Coordinates of C-alpha atoms (C1' of nucleotides) in Angstrom, one line a residue:
Chain K
X30 CA -0.7 -5.4 28.5
X31 CA -3.4 -6.9 26.4
X32 CA -6.2 -4.6 27.2
X33 CA -8.6 -2.9 25.0
X34 CA -8.1 0.6 24.1
X35 CA -10.8 3.2 25.0
X36 CA -12.6 4.5 22.0
X37 CA -10.9 7.8 21.0
X38 CA -12.9 10.9 21.9
X39 CA -15.0 12.4 19.2
X40 CA -15.8 9.3 17.4
X41 CA -19.4 8.1 17.4
X42 CA -20.2 4.8 19.0
X43 CA -21.2 2.1 16.6
X44 CA -24.7 2.4 15.2
X45 CA -26.7 -0.5 16.7
X46 CA -28.9 -0.2 13.7
X47 CA -26.1 -1.1 11.3
X48 CA -25.7 -4.8 10.9
X49 CA -22.2 -4.5 9.6
X50 CA -19.4 -6.2 11.6
X51 CA -15.9 -6.4 10.2
X52 CA -12.7 -7.7 11.6
X53 CA -9.0 -7.9 11.0
X54 CA -7.5 -11.2 12.0
X55 CA -3.6 -11.1 11.9
X56 CA -1.5 -13.8 13.3
X57 CA 1.2 -12.7 15.6
X58 CA 4.3 -13.5 13.6
X59 CA 6.5 -10.7 15.0
X60 CA 5.4 -8.0 12.7
X61 CA 2.5 -6.3 11.1
X62 CA 2.7 -6.8 7.3
X63 CA 1.8 -3.7 5.3
X64 CA -0.7 -5.8 3.4
X65 CA -2.5 -6.7 6.6
X66 CA -2.4 -3.0 7.5
X67 CA -4.2 -2.2 4.3
X68 CA -6.7 -5.0 4.8
X69 CA -7.4 -3.6 8.3
X70 CA -7.7 -0.1 6.9
X71 CA -10.4 -1.3 4.4
X72 CA -12.3 -3.2 7.1
X73 CA -12.1 -0.1 9.3
X74 CA -13.2 2.2 6.5
X75 CA -16.1 -0.1 5.7
X76 CA -17.2 -0.4 9.4
X77 CA -16.9 3.4 9.9
X78 CA -18.7 4.1 6.6
X79 CA -21.7 1.9 7.6
X80 CA -21.7 2.9 11.3
X81 CA -20.9 -0.7 11.9
X82 CA -18.4 -2.4 14.2
X83 CA -14.7 -3.1 13.7
X84 CA -13.1 -6.0 15.6
X85 CA -9.7 -7.5 16.1
X86 CA -9.1 -11.1 16.4
X87 CA -5.6 -12.4 17.1
X88 CA -5.0 -15.7 15.3
X89 CA -2.6 -17.2 17.8
X90 CA -3.4 -20.9 17.3
X91 CA 0.2 -21.5 16.3
X92 CA 1.6 -21.6 19.8
X93 CA 5.2 -21.6 18.6
X94 CA 5.0 -18.2 17.0
X95 CA 2.5 -16.6 19.3
X96 CA 4.2 -14.6 22.1
X97 CA 3.1 -11.7 24.2
X98 CA 5.7 -9.6 22.5
X99 CA 4.5 -10.5 19.1
X100 CA 0.9 -9.7 20.0
X101 CA 2.1 -6.3 21.3
X102 CA 3.7 -5.6 18.0
X103 CA 0.3 -6.0 16.4
X104 CA -1.4 -3.7 18.9
X105 CA 1.3 -1.0 18.4
X106 CA 1.1 -1.3 14.7
X107 CA -2.6 -0.6 14.6
X108 CA -2.3 2.1 17.2
X109 CA 0.4 3.9 15.2
X110 CA -1.6 3.5 12.0
X111 CA -4.5 5.2 13.8
X112 CA -7.0 2.4 13.5
X113 CA -9.3 1.9 16.4
X114 CA -11.3 -1.1 17.4
X115 CA -14.8 -1.2 18.9
X116 CA -14.2 -4.0 21.4
X117 CA -11.4 -5.9 23.2
X118 CA -9.4 -8.2 21.0
X119 CA -10.5 -11.8 20.7
X120 CA -7.8 -14.4 21.1
X121 CA -8.4 -17.3 18.9
X122 CA -6.4 -19.7 21.0
X123 CA -8.7 -19.2 24.0
X124 CA -11.6 -20.3 22.0
X125 CA -10.3 -23.8 21.2
X126 CA -13.1 -25.4 23.1
X127 CA -15.7 -23.8 20.9
X128 CA -13.8 -25.0 17.8
X129 CA -13.7 -28.5 19.2
X130 CA -17.4 -28.4 20.0
X131 CA -18.1 -27.4 16.4
X132 CA -16.1 -30.3 15.1
X133 CA -17.9 -32.6 17.5
X134 CA -21.2 -31.2 16.1
X135 CA -20.1 -32.0 12.6
X136 CA -19.0 -35.4 13.6
X137 CA -22.4 -36.0 15.1
X138 CA -24.2 -34.7 12.0
X139 CA -22.1 -37.0 9.9
X140 CA -20.6 -34.1 8.0
X141 CA -17.1 -34.9 9.3
X142 CA -15.2 -38.1 9.9
X143 CA -12.2 -39.4 11.8
X144 CA -9.3 -40.1 9.5
X145 CA -6.7 -42.6 10.7
X146 CA -4.2 -42.1 8.0
X147 CA -0.6 -41.8 9.2
X148 CA 1.4 -38.8 8.2
X149 CA 3.4 -41.2 5.9
X150 CA 0.4 -42.6 4.3
X151 CA -0.9 -39.0 3.8
X152 CA 2.3 -38.0 2.1
X153 CA 2.1 -40.8 -0.3
X154 CA -1.5 -40.1 -1.1
X155 CA -0.7 -36.4 -1.6
X156 CA 2.0 -37.4 -4.2
X157 CA -0.4 -39.7 -6.0
X158 CA -3.2 -37.1 -6.0
X159 CA -0.9 -34.4 -7.4
X160 CA 0.3 -36.8 -10.1
X161 CA -3.2 -37.6 -11.0
X162 CA -4.4 -34.0 -10.8
X163 CA -6.9 -34.7 -8.2
X164 CA -7.5 -33.9 -4.5
X165 CA -6.4 -36.3 -1.8
X166 CA -8.8 -38.9 -0.6
X167 CA -8.9 -40.7 2.7
X168 CA -10.0 -44.3 2.9
X169 CA -11.5 -43.6 6.2
X170 CA -14.1 -41.3 4.7
X171 CA -16.6 -44.0 4.5
X172 CA -15.0 -46.7 6.5
X173 CA -15.8 -47.7 10.1
X174 CA -13.3 -46.9 12.9
X175 CA -10.4 -49.4 12.9
X176 CA -10.3 -52.2 15.5
X177 CA -8.3 -51.5 18.6
X178 CA -8.7 -48.2 20.4
X179 CA -6.1 -45.5 20.7
X180 CA -5.2 -45.1 17.1
X181 CA -4.4 -41.4 16.4
X182 CA -6.7 -39.6 14.1
X183 CA -7.5 -36.2 12.7
X184 CA -11.0 -35.0 12.1
X185 CA -11.8 -34.2 8.5
X186 CA -14.7 -32.4 6.8
X187 CA -16.8 -34.8 4.8
X188 CA -17.0 -32.4 1.8
X189 CA -19.5 -33.1 -0.9
X190 CA -17.9 -34.6 -4.1
X191 CA -20.7 -33.7 -6.3
X192 CA -22.0 -30.3 -7.4
X193 CA -20.4 -26.8 -7.1
X194 CA -19.8 -24.3 -4.4
X195 CA -20.5 -20.6 -5.1
X196 CA -18.7 -17.8 -3.4
X197 CA -20.4 -14.5 -4.1
X198 CA -17.5 -12.3 -3.7
X199 CA -18.1 -8.5 -3.3
X200 CA -15.0 -7.7 -5.3
X201 CA -14.5 -10.6 -7.7
X202 CA -18.1 -11.3 -8.4
X203 CA -19.4 -14.8 -8.4
X204 CA -16.7 -17.5 -8.2
X205 CA -17.6 -21.1 -8.9
X206 CA -15.7 -24.1 -7.5
X207 CA -16.3 -27.6 -8.5
X208 CA -16.7 -29.6 -5.3
X209 CA -14.5 -32.4 -6.6
X210 CA -11.7 -29.9 -6.5
X211 CA -12.2 -29.1 -2.9
X212 CA -10.6 -31.6 -0.5
X213 CA -11.7 -32.9 2.9
X214 CA -9.8 -30.4 4.9
X215 CA -8.6 -31.2 8.4
X216 CA -10.7 -29.7 11.1
X217 CA -8.9 -31.1 14.2
X218 CA -5.3 -32.2 14.3
X219 CA -4.2 -35.4 15.8
X220 CA -3.6 -33.6 19.1
X221 CA -7.1 -32.3 19.0
X222 CA -6.2 -28.7 18.3
X223 CA -8.3 -26.9 15.7
X224 CA -7.0 -25.8 12.4
X225 CA -7.1 -22.4 10.8
X226 CA -10.2 -23.0 8.5
X227 CA -12.3 -24.4 11.4
X228 CA -11.3 -21.7 13.8
X229 CA -12.0 -18.9 11.3
X230 CA -15.5 -20.1 10.6
X231 CA -16.5 -20.7 14.1
X232 CA -15.0 -17.4 15.3
X233 CA -16.4 -15.3 12.4
X234 CA -19.8 -16.8 13.0
X235 CA -19.8 -16.4 16.7
X236 CA -18.4 -12.9 16.6
X237 CA -21.2 -12.0 14.3
X238 CA -18.9 -10.9 11.4
X239 CA -21.1 -9.9 8.5
X240 CA -18.4 -9.0 6.1
X241 CA -15.2 -10.9 5.7
X242 CA -12.8 -8.5 4.0
X243 CA -9.4 -10.0 3.5
X244 CA -6.6 -10.7 1.1
X245 CA -7.0 -12.3 -2.2
X246 CA -4.9 -15.3 -1.0
X247 CA -7.9 -16.5 0.9
X248 CA -10.3 -16.7 -2.1
X249 CA -9.8 -20.4 -2.3
X250 CA -10.4 -20.7 1.4
X251 CA -13.7 -19.0 1.1
X252 CA -14.9 -22.0 -0.9
X253 CA -13.6 -24.4 1.7
X254 CA -15.0 -22.3 4.5
X255 CA -18.4 -22.1 2.8
X256 CA -18.5 -25.9 3.0
X257 CA -17.8 -25.8 6.7
X258 CA -20.6 -23.2 7.1
X259 CA -22.9 -25.5 5.4
X260 CA -21.8 -28.5 7.4
X261 CA -22.6 -26.6 10.5
X262 CA -25.9 -25.3 9.2
X263 CA -24.8 -21.7 9.3
X264 CA -25.1 -19.0 6.7
X265 CA -21.8 -17.7 5.4
X266 CA -20.9 -14.0 5.8
X267 CA -20.4 -11.8 2.8
X268 CA -16.9 -12.1 1.4
X269 CA -14.7 -9.5 -0.2
X270 CA -11.3 -10.5 -1.3
X271 CA -8.8 -7.7 -1.8
X272 CA -6.1 -7.9 -4.4
X273 CA -2.6 -8.1 -2.9
X274 CA 0.0 -5.5 -2.7
X275 CA 3.1 -6.3 -4.6
X276 CA 6.6 -4.9 -4.6
X277 CA 7.6 -2.4 -7.3
X278 CA 8.8 -5.2 -9.5
X279 CA 5.5 -7.0 -9.3
X280 CA 6.6 -9.8 -7.0
X281 CA 5.1 -10.4 -3.6
X282 CA 6.0 -7.6 -1.3
X283 CA 8.8 -8.6 1.1
X284 CA 11.8 -7.3 3.0
X285 CA 13.7 -7.3 -0.3
X286 CA 11.7 -4.3 -1.4
X287 CA 12.9 -2.2 1.4
X288 CA 9.9 -2.6 3.7
X289 CA 7.1 -5.0 4.5
X290 CA 6.0 -4.2 8.0
X291 CA 4.3 -1.1 9.2
X292 CA 7.1 -0.5 11.7
X293 CA 9.5 -0.4 8.7
X294 CA 7.4 2.5 7.2
X295 CA 7.3 4.3 10.5
X296 CA 11.1 3.9 10.8
X297 CA 11.5 5.3 7.2
X298 CA 9.8 8.5 8.3
X299 CA 6.4 8.1 6.9
X300 CA 3.4 9.7 8.7
X301 CA 0.6 7.4 9.6
X302 CA -2.0 9.7 8.0
X303 CA 0.0 9.6 4.8
X304 CA 0.2 5.8 4.8
X305 CA -3.5 5.6 5.4
X306 CA -4.2 7.9 2.4
X307 CA -1.7 6.1 0.2
X308 CA -2.8 2.6 1.2
X309 CA -6.5 3.5 0.7
X310 CA -5.6 4.7 -2.8
X311 CA -3.9 1.4 -3.5
X312 CA -6.7 -0.8 -4.7
X313 CA -9.6 1.6 -4.0
X314 CA -10.5 4.8 -5.6
X315 CA -13.1 7.6 -5.6
X316 CA -12.9 9.1 -9.1
X317 CA -9.9 11.3 -9.5
X318 CA -9.4 12.0 -5.8
X319 CA -5.8 11.4 -4.6
X320 CA -5.4 13.3 -1.4
X321 CA -8.3 13.0 1.0
X322 CA -9.0 13.1 4.7
X323 CA -10.1 10.1 6.9
X324 CA -13.5 11.6 7.0
X325 CA -13.7 11.8 3.2
X326 CA -12.4 8.2 2.8
X327 CA -15.0 7.0 5.3
X328 CA -17.8 8.7 3.6
X329 CA -16.8 7.6 0.2
X330 CA -15.8 4.1 0.9
X331 CA -17.8 1.3 -0.9
X332 CA -16.6 -2.2 -1.4
X333 CA -17.9 -2.0 -5.0
X334 CA -15.2 0.6 -5.7
X335 CA -12.4 -1.8 -4.7
X336 CA -10.2 -2.7 -7.7
X337 CA -9.8 -6.3 -8.5
X338 CA -6.2 -6.3 -9.8
X339 CA -3.2 -6.4 -7.6
X340 CA -1.3 -3.1 -7.1
X341 CA 2.4 -2.4 -6.8
X342 CA 3.9 -0.3 -4.1
X343 CA 5.3 2.9 -5.6
X344 CA 7.8 4.6 -3.4
X345 CA 7.8 7.8 -5.4
X346 CA 4.1 8.3 -5.0
X347 CA 4.1 7.4 -1.3
X348 CA 6.9 10.0 -0.9
X349 CA 4.7 12.6 -2.6
X350 CA 1.7 11.8 -0.4
X351 CA 4.0 11.9 2.6
X352 CA 5.4 15.3 1.7
X353 CA 1.9 16.6 1.5
X354 CA 1.1 15.5 5.0
X355 CA 4.4 16.8 6.4
X356 CA 3.5 20.2 5.1
X357 CA 0.2 19.9 6.8
X358 CA 1.7 18.6 10.1
X359 CA 2.0 20.7 13.2
X360 CA 5.6 22.0 13.6
X361 CA 5.8 20.9 17.3
X362 CA 4.8 17.4 16.2
X363 CA 7.4 17.3 13.5
X364 CA 10.0 18.6 16.0
X365 CA 9.3 15.7 18.2
X366 CA 9.6 13.2 15.3
X367 CA 12.8 14.8 14.1
X368 CA 14.2 14.6 17.7
X369 CA 13.4 10.9 17.7
X370 CA 15.3 10.5 14.5
X371 CA 18.3 12.4 15.9
X372 CA 18.3 10.2 19.0
X373 CA 18.2 7.0 17.0
X374 CA 21.0 8.3 14.9
X375 CA 22.9 9.3 17.9
X376 CA 23.4 12.6 16.3
X377 CA 24.5 15.7 18.1
X378 CA 21.7 17.4 20.0
X379 CA 22.6 21.0 21.1
X380 CA 21.2 22.1 24.5
X381 CA 18.9 24.6 22.8
X382 CA 17.7 22.0 20.3
X383 CA 14.0 22.7 20.8
X384 CA 14.4 26.4 19.9
X385 CA 16.6 25.6 16.9
X386 CA 14.0 23.1 15.6
X387 CA 11.2 25.4 16.2
X388 CA 12.9 28.0 14.1
X389 CA 14.2 25.8 11.3
X390 CA 11.4 23.3 10.8
X391 CA 8.8 25.7 9.4
X392 CA 11.5 27.0 7.0
X393 CA 12.5 23.6 5.6
X394 CA 9.5 21.4 6.0
X395 CA 8.2 22.1 2.5
X396 CA 11.0 20.2 0.9
X397 CA 10.9 17.1 3.1
X398 CA 9.5 13.9 1.7
X399 CA 10.1 11.9 4.9
X400 CA 10.9 12.7 8.5
X401 CA 14.4 11.3 7.9
X402 CA 14.8 13.9 5.1
X403 CA 13.4 16.6 7.4
X404 CA 16.1 15.6 9.9
X405 CA 18.7 16.1 7.3
X406 CA 17.4 19.4 6.2
X407 CA 17.4 20.9 9.6
X408 CA 20.9 19.8 10.3
X409 CA 22.5 23.0 9.4
X410 CA 20.6 24.8 12.1
X411 CA 21.8 22.3 14.7
X412 CA 25.5 22.7 14.1
X413 CA 27.3 24.4 17.0
X414 CA 30.0 27.1 16.5
X415 CA 32.6 27.5 15.5
X416 CA 31.8 26.7 11.9
X417 CA 34.6 24.8 10.2
X418 CA 36.4 26.8 7.5
X419 CA 37.2 24.4 4.7
X420 CA 39.4 25.1 1.7
X421 CA 36.5 26.2 -0.5
X422 CA 35.4 28.8 2.0
X423 CA 38.9 29.9 2.4
X424 CA 39.3 30.4 -1.2
X425 CA 36.1 32.4 -1.4
X426 CA 37.3 34.6 1.4
X427 CA 40.6 35.3 -0.2
X428 CA 41.1 38.7 -1.7
X429 CA 38.1 40.9 -1.5
X430 CA 36.0 38.2 -0.1
X431 CA 36.8 38.8 3.5
X432 CA 36.3 42.5 3.2
X433 CA 32.9 41.9 1.6
X434 CA 31.9 39.4 4.3
X435 CA 32.7 42.1 6.8
X436 CA 30.5 44.6 5.1
X437 CA 27.8 42.0 4.9
X438 CA 28.0 41.4 8.6
X439 CA 27.5 45.1 9.1
X440 CA 24.6 45.3 6.8
X441 CA 23.0 42.3 8.5
X442 CA 23.4 43.5 11.9
X443 CA 21.8 46.8 10.8
X444 CA 18.8 44.9 9.4
X445 CA 15.6 45.6 11.3
X446 CA 13.4 43.0 9.6
X447 CA 14.9 39.5 10.3
X448 CA 12.2 37.6 8.4
X449 CA 12.8 35.5 5.3
X450 CA 11.4 38.3 3.2
X451 CA 13.3 40.9 5.1
X452 CA 16.6 39.1 4.6
X453 CA 16.0 38.6 1.0
X454 CA 15.6 42.3 0.7
X455 CA 18.7 43.0 2.8
X456 CA 20.7 40.6 0.7
X457 CA 19.6 42.1 -2.5
X458 CA 20.3 45.7 -1.4
X459 CA 23.7 44.7 -0.2
X460 CA 24.7 43.0 -3.5
X461 CA 23.4 46.1 -5.3
X462 CA 25.4 48.3 -3.0
X463 CA 28.5 46.2 -3.7
X464 CA 27.8 46.5 -7.4
X465 CA 27.8 42.7 -7.9
X466 CA 25.2 40.0 -8.3
X467 CA 24.1 37.6 -5.6
X468 CA 26.4 35.1 -7.2
X469 CA 29.3 36.9 -5.5
X470 CA 27.6 36.8 -2.1
X471 CA 26.4 33.2 -2.0
X472 CA 29.7 31.5 -2.1
X473 CA 31.0 33.3 1.0
X474 CA 27.7 33.3 3.0
X475 CA 26.4 29.9 2.2
X476 CA 29.2 27.7 3.6
X477 CA 29.0 29.6 6.9
X478 CA 25.2 29.3 7.2
X479 CA 25.2 25.7 6.1
X480 CA 28.0 24.7 8.3
X481 CA 28.8 21.6 6.2
X482 CA 25.2 20.5 5.9
X483 CA 22.5 21.1 3.4
X484 CA 21.0 24.6 3.8
X485 CA 18.0 26.3 2.2
X486 CA 18.3 29.5 0.3
X487 CA 20.3 32.3 1.9
X488 CA 17.4 34.4 3.2
X489 CA 15.6 31.4 4.6
X490 CA 18.8 30.0 6.2
X491 CA 19.4 33.4 7.9
X492 CA 15.8 33.5 9.1
X493 CA 16.0 29.9 10.3
X494 CA 19.2 30.5 12.2
X495 CA 18.0 33.5 13.9
X496 CA 19.8 36.9 14.1
X497 CA 22.1 35.9 17.1
X498 CA 23.3 32.6 15.7
X499 CA 23.7 33.8 12.1
X500 CA 25.7 36.9 13.1
X501 CA 27.8 34.9 15.5
X502 CA 28.7 32.3 12.9
X503 CA 29.8 35.1 10.5
X504 CA 31.7 37.1 13.2
X505 CA 33.6 33.9 14.3
X506 CA 34.7 33.1 10.7
X507 CA 35.7 36.7 10.3
X508 CA 37.9 36.8 13.3
X509 CA 39.2 33.3 12.5
X510 CA 40.4 34.3 8.9
X511 CA 42.4 37.3 9.6
Chain S
rG10 C1' 0.3 -31.2 -12.3
rG11 C1' -4.8 -29.3 -10.8
rG12 C1' -8.1 -25.2 -9.2
rC13 C1' -9.0 -20.0 -8.7
rC14 C1' -8.0 -14.8 -9.4
rC15 C1' -5.9 -10.8 -12.4
rU16 C1' -4.3 -7.9 -17.3
rU17 C1' -5.8 0.7 -19.5
rC18 C1' 0.4 5.4 -19.8
rG19 C1' 6.7 3.3 -16.2
rU20 C1' 3.3 3.2 -11.5
rC21 C1' -1.6 4.0 -9.0
rU22 C1' -6.2 4.7 -11.3
rA23 C1' -11.0 7.0 -14.2
rU24 C1' -14.2 5.0 -18.0
rC25 C1' -19.5 1.1 -16.1
rG26 C1' -21.0 -0.1 -25.5
rG27 C1' -20.5 5.7 -28.6
rU28 C1' -14.7 10.2 -24.9
rU29 C1' -9.5 13.9 -28.9
rA30 C1' -9.3 7.3 -23.4
rG31 C1' -9.3 11.7 -18.1
rG32 C1' -6.4 12.5 -13.4
rA33 C1' -2.2 11.7 -10.0
rC34 C1' 3.0 10.2 -9.1
rA35 C1' 7.3 9.5 -12.0
rU36 C1' 9.6 11.5 -16.5
rC37 C1' 11.2 15.2 -20.2
rA38 C1' 11.4 20.6 -21.7
rG39 C1' 11.1 25.6 -20.3
rA40 C1' 10.4 29.5 -16.4
rU41 C1' 12.4 31.0 -11.5
rU42 C1' 17.1 30.8 -9.0
rU43 C1' 22.9 32.0 -4.6
rU44 C1' 23.5 25.4 -4.4
rC45 C1' 19.7 21.8 -3.6
rA46 C1' 14.8 21.4 -3.1
rA47 C1' 10.2 23.7 -3.7
rU48 C1' 7.0 26.3 -7.2
rC49 C1' 4.8 27.5 -12.1
rU50 C1' 4.1 26.4 -17.4
rG51 C1' 4.2 22.9 -21.2
rG52 C1' 5.2 18.0 -23.6
rG53 C1' 5.6 12.7 -24.3
rA54 C1' 3.4 8.3 -22.5
rA55 C1' -1.8 3.1 -22.2
rG56 C1' -6.5 -0.5 -23.5
rA57 C1' -1.2 -7.9 -23.6
rG58 C1' -2.4 -10.8 -28.4
rG59 C1' -6.2 -13.3 -31.3
rG60 C1' -11.1 -14.5 -32.3
rG61 C1' -16.2 -13.4 -31.7
rU62 C1' -21.2 -10.5 -30.2
rU63 C1' -22.8 -5.5 -31.9
rC64 C1' -24.4 -0.3 -36.2
rG65 C1' -20.4 0.6 -32.7
rA66 C1' -16.0 -2.3 -28.2
rC67 C1' -11.1 -0.6 -23.2
rU68 C1' -16.0 -1.9 -21.7
rC69 C1' -19.7 -8.3 -23.0
rC70 C1' -18.2 -13.7 -24.4
rC71 C1' -14.2 -17.4 -25.8
rC72 C1' -9.1 -18.8 -26.6
rU73 C1' -3.9 -17.8 -26.0
rA74 C1' 0.1 -15.5 -23.4
rG75 C1' 1.9 -13.4 -19.0
rG76 C1' 1.5 -12.5 -13.7
rG77 C1' -0.4 -13.9 -8.8
rC78 C1' -2.8 -17.0 -5.1
rC79 C1' -4.2 -21.9 -3.2
rU80 C1' -3.2 -27.0 -3.5
rG81 C1' 0.1 -28.0 5.0
rC82 C1' -1.9 -32.1 11.0
rC83 C1' 0.8 -22.8 8.8
rA84 C1' -2.3 -18.9 9.2

RNA sequence: GGGCCCUUCGUCUAUCGGUUAGGACAUCAGAUUUUCAAUCUGGGAAGAGGGGUUCGACUCCCCUAGGGCCUGCCA
């Protein structure tokens, strides 16, 4: 279940001469947030750009939320998005011993201490500190261990109170934090389990991560983590903090905006290559380039070109990009995707579905912004006979309408060129022969071809339906409305 | 409350002291047209506000305003 994927064929192995190692470190909460997906994309692009290595670390130290199913969701999300890793995933929980060892090391060095404050005392101190506009302070920072063994304690970093900590961020530039603003963060909980900030530092260091590219929300953590690196005597990696993705209204992206997980986007009919292109453009740019291939993005990607301001998700533009990639997509692949949509909708799937889709998809794919739309556009070709004759069609067929449809059926069955162009010509000649405009032909033909669904222009619809089906639909209506 | 980050058309962005501030999506108008879509042509649309620095600021500095993140024995 949790095995590494083989590197896809055609992609070069990591260049051992490149020192760059990046990672994405999601926590298995049950979904893969789109913001995490973009962070992963940037890490992937940078690793590929430099010939470096791209790694996955599952931050599963929260044993409550971390389940095998949730971990699988993450793997599936990245696989769908098309991001590949260069090694098997690292599970943070499995490395707890390493984290504890690092804490012990800091304790031994005197750069960490045991804090015996009770949760209640801590809560009080937090309240006082906030009121006074300062960080929390533990009385145990410089005090000897209390008498009587067995008192529970957490291990805290003994952070410097003087001076400043500098984070040289590749996106934000130099960011200075006053050390008295940074608190003695907890390294080990009372149960001995490592906390996030400790685990991240130890894992990034031991995995050889050279560039920590992650969300903006970790910029403050970068300062705290820098302190841990120093306490351990390690050099920190390069940091690059990406601005967050917000919803169209500027607020933090959430379910409320219609989608927040990559599975949501997949379910809404977006193609992974479209999402990659759109996401890359959100917060990064290469001049005026809007539509570009993975290869181009990889060759162009520089952290220096990452934008520093947060971006809003724009459905309209995502749709536009997706439409572009749908046009480019292979028809058979689209047919498969449409079929999945039909299945999930429990829609009617005629026995000759494959042939119908093969004929109709190339005709209507130009106008589809999502696979969901494509499934709608193709519906007219999936309807089985007989076509329902509604009041509107009945009205159109009244009087000379029926006679005209009869003559049209004849003209169509005589047609030798059943292509979209051929049909356009046939229709035009027919209208001329009738001495009327196409406006007199559309109302009687369209409902029959559309069969209650949305249909493309008459000629395209005829072509998409195919000679046999189109003629049959007309004949049945003809014999039905005597 | 405190710390940190951010601020160019509605949106994503280009500009890296001197431009009629460019492009894309969206939007509007026109063309095309058997509906819708697509397509083509054209138009409107921006440097948050205030101070500096400079011969010259969107660009550099400061202040204000607004938005965001962090401030957990979550990650």
